[in-house]
Each structure stands twice: as structure tokens, then as C-alpha cells.
Short mmCIF file of C-alpha atoms in Angstrom, two decimals:
data_model
loop_
_atom_site.label_atom_id
_atom_site.label_comp_id
_atom_site.label_asym_id
_atom_site.label_seq_id
_atom_site.Cartn_x
_atom_site.Cartn_y
_atom_site.Cartn_z
CA MET A 1 -50.07 -1.88 43.68
CA VAL A 2 -50.98 -3.75 40.08
CA GLY A 3 -50.35 -0.56 38.43
CA LYS A 4 -46.92 0.04 39.46
CA SER A 5 -46.12 -3.79 38.94
CA LEU A 6 -47.67 -3.52 35.57
CA LEU A 7 -46.07 -0.14 34.57
CA SER A 8 -42.55 -1.73 35.50
CA LEU A 9 -43.31 -5.05 33.53
CA ILE A 10 -44.08 -2.77 30.70
CA ASP A 11 -40.79 -0.64 31.12
CA ALA A 12 -39.12 -4.07 31.03
CA TYR A 13 -40.56 -4.96 27.64
CA ILE A 14 -39.90 -1.32 26.36
CA GLU A 15 -36.06 -1.90 27.17
CA ALA A 16 -35.94 -5.26 25.73
CA TYR A 17 -37.26 -4.17 22.57
CA GLU A 18 -35.57 -0.79 22.45
CA ALA A 19 -32.36 -3.17 22.49
CA LEU A 20 -33.47 -5.74 20.14
CA VAL A 21 -34.38 -2.67 17.78
CA LYS A 22 -31.03 -0.83 18.09
CA LEU A 23 -29.05 -4.59 17.40
CA SER A 24 -31.15 -5.16 14.49
CA LYS A 25 -30.33 -2.08 13.14
CA GLU A 26 -26.39 -2.61 14.14
CA MET A 27 -27.04 -6.36 12.59
CA TYR A 28 -27.87 -4.72 9.14
CA ILE A 29 -24.73 -2.55 8.90
CA SER A 30 -22.57 -5.92 9.53
CA LEU A 31 -24.57 -7.66 6.67
CA VAL A 32 -24.09 -4.97 4.39
CA ASN A 33 -20.52 -4.89 5.25
CA ARG A 34 -20.14 -8.88 6.36
CA ASP A 35 -18.57 -8.10 9.38
CA LEU A 36 -19.01 -11.88 10.35
CA SER A 37 -17.11 -11.26 14.00
CA SER A 38 -19.50 -8.01 14.62
CA LEU A 39 -22.33 -10.40 13.66
CA LEU A 40 -21.79 -13.15 15.96
CA LYS A 41 -21.44 -10.69 19.04
CA ILE A 42 -24.84 -9.04 17.82
CA THR A 43 -26.61 -12.63 17.50
CA ASN A 44 -25.52 -13.39 20.84
CA CYS A 45 -26.86 -10.33 22.67
CA GLN A 46 -30.24 -10.53 20.84
CA SER A 47 -30.28 -14.15 22.21
CA GLU A 48 -29.73 -12.92 25.56
CA ILE A 49 -32.22 -10.52 25.71
CA LEU A 50 -34.72 -12.83 23.83
CA SER A 51 -33.97 -15.37 27.12
CA ARG A 52 -34.62 -12.61 29.27
CA LEU A 53 -37.77 -11.78 27.77
CA PHE A 54 -39.37 -15.46 28.21
CA MET A 55 -38.49 -15.18 31.66
CA LEU A 56 -39.71 -11.78 32.39
CA GLY A 57 -43.25 -12.55 32.60
CA ASP A 58 -42.17 -15.26 35.38
CA SER A 59 -40.52 -12.59 37.45
CA GLU A 60 -43.40 -10.59 38.04
CA SER A 61 -45.79 -11.07 40.77
CA PHE A 62 -48.78 -11.31 38.22
CA GLU A 63 -51.29 -14.43 38.77
CA LEU A 64 -52.07 -16.21 36.01
CA GLU A 65 -56.04 -15.04 36.58
CA GLU A 66 -54.96 -11.19 36.86
CA LEU A 67 -53.23 -11.55 33.23
CA LYS A 68 -56.34 -13.10 31.97
CA SER A 69 -58.65 -10.09 32.56
CA PHE A 70 -56.05 -7.69 31.21
CA ASP A 71 -58.87 -5.07 30.32
CA SER A 72 -60.34 -5.04 33.89
CA ILE A 73 -56.89 -4.51 35.32
CA ILE A 74 -56.27 -1.67 32.95
CA SER A 75 -60.21 -0.06 33.68
CA SER A 76 -59.61 -0.47 37.53
CA LEU A 77 -56.19 1.91 37.25
CA PRO A 78 -56.74 5.66 37.96
CA LEU A 79 -57.17 7.59 35.25
CA GLU A 80 -53.41 8.82 35.32
CA GLU A 81 -52.03 5.37 35.53
CA ARG A 82 -54.26 4.02 33.01
CA THR A 83 -52.97 6.56 30.37
CA LYS A 84 -49.67 6.03 31.07
CA VAL A 85 -50.10 2.03 30.65
CA GLU A 86 -52.15 2.85 27.13
CA GLU A 87 -48.99 5.26 26.04
CA LYS A 88 -46.64 2.45 26.95
CA LEU A 89 -48.53 0.14 25.38
CA ARG A 90 -48.44 1.96 22.05
CA TYR A 91 -44.88 2.51 22.08
CA LEU A 92 -44.03 -0.82 22.77
CA GLY A 93 -46.52 -1.76 19.71
CA GLU A 94 -44.52 0.71 17.73
CA LEU A 95 -41.19 -1.18 18.73
CA VAL A 96 -42.76 -4.27 17.74
CA VAL A 97 -43.51 -3.12 14.46
CA GLU A 98 -40.05 -1.38 13.64
CA LEU A 99 -38.70 -4.79 15.22
CA LYS A 100 -40.82 -6.93 12.86
CA GLU A 101 -39.56 -4.73 9.53
CA LEU A 102 -36.10 -4.70 10.62
CA VAL A 103 -36.07 -8.72 11.04
CA LYS A 104 -37.67 -8.95 7.66
CA ILE A 105 -34.99 -6.53 6.04
CA ASN A 106 -32.18 -8.62 7.66
CA THR A 107 -33.39 -11.70 6.50
CA ARG A 108 -33.83 -10.85 2.77
CA LEU A 109 -30.00 -9.68 3.38
CA LEU A 110 -28.91 -12.98 5.09
CA GLU A 111 -30.95 -15.02 2.56
CA GLY A 112 -29.41 -12.95 -0.40
CA SER A 113 -25.76 -13.70 1.48
CA ILE A 114 -26.40 -17.51 1.32
CA GLU A 115 -27.69 -17.90 -1.87
CA LEU A 116 -24.71 -16.00 -3.16
CA LEU A 117 -22.42 -18.02 -1.15
CA ASN A 118 -24.31 -21.40 -2.48
CA LYS A 119 -23.80 -20.03 -5.88
CA TYR A 120 -19.85 -19.45 -4.98
CA MET A 121 -19.68 -23.19 -3.71
CA ASP A 122 -21.37 -24.22 -6.73
CA PHE A 123 -18.63 -22.78 -9.06
CA LEU A 124 -15.93 -24.13 -7.15
CA ARG A 125 -17.22 -27.78 -6.99
CA ASN A 126 -17.75 -27.24 -11.11
CA ASN A 127 -14.36 -25.89 -11.58
CA SER A 128 -12.10 -28.27 -9.76
CA TYR A 129 -8.59 -27.05 -11.18
CA LEU A 130 -9.69 -23.91 -8.81
CA ASN A 131 -10.81 -25.88 -5.95
CA SER A 132 -7.29 -27.61 -5.47
CA GLY A 133 -5.48 -24.52 -6.07
CA LEU A 134 -7.48 -22.60 -3.49
CA LEU A 135 -7.12 -25.90 -0.69
CA GLU A 136 -3.29 -25.87 -1.61
CA GLU A 137 -3.00 -21.88 -1.16
CA ARG A 138 -4.88 -22.54 2.61
CA GLY A 139 -2.13 -25.34 3.62
#
């Protein structure tokens, strides 16, 4: 019973991390294209997934003591289930590493965009004749 619930918990984490990786790849494209509408949608989806991840552990029927002895849970499983759990955990680890790299890339892109925006704002502040003209055009 513990083996099946452990597998379903790992599967739920895998599903969430796969979605986060996919969204992070889409975020990269949105950042490159400066598509703020798409970026907002992606960020909202990521937020929902992260909320579900935080609640996921609470929704499963594992006792705190069981989770503390994770190695003993794994070693008590039949060989076939143990192999499945180990494969799934390895894949989950790969997803975590991939997500980490995507987050680094997207963070650098975002920081670059913010830096460029700040330079633009400084330029407008220092050139008041441009600033008043832009404000008048906006009405």
C-alpha cells in the first residue's frame, strides 16, 4: 500500500515539474519576444502549480515518521516497485536540474530587460524635452 501511494506521490511531483519545465521554456520565448501578456499568463500558471506542489505532501496519507525513514520505505518495497520508484526519482531529479537551469536563463533575461528599462527611464528623466513630448502623445 505504501509503495502505490509513494508512486502516486512521485508521479504527481513529476507531472508538476514537467509542467513547470514546459512553462519555463515558454517563458523564455515570451521574454525574448517581450510578450508581456503571455508572460503574465505563464507566471500565473506557474504560481498555481507551485501552490499545488506545496499542498501535495499534505494531501497524501504519509505519516511524518514514515517520511523521516524514506530509505527504509524504499528498501521495504518489492524489487519491482523499488526499481520503479528509483527510476521515477532519478527522472524527477533530472527535471529539477533542468528547471533550475531554465530559471537561471530566464532570470538573466529578465534582469537584462529590467536593466534596459531602467536605462531608458534614466534617459527620459535626463532629457526632459523628450519626456514632456511623450507624455503629451499619451494624452
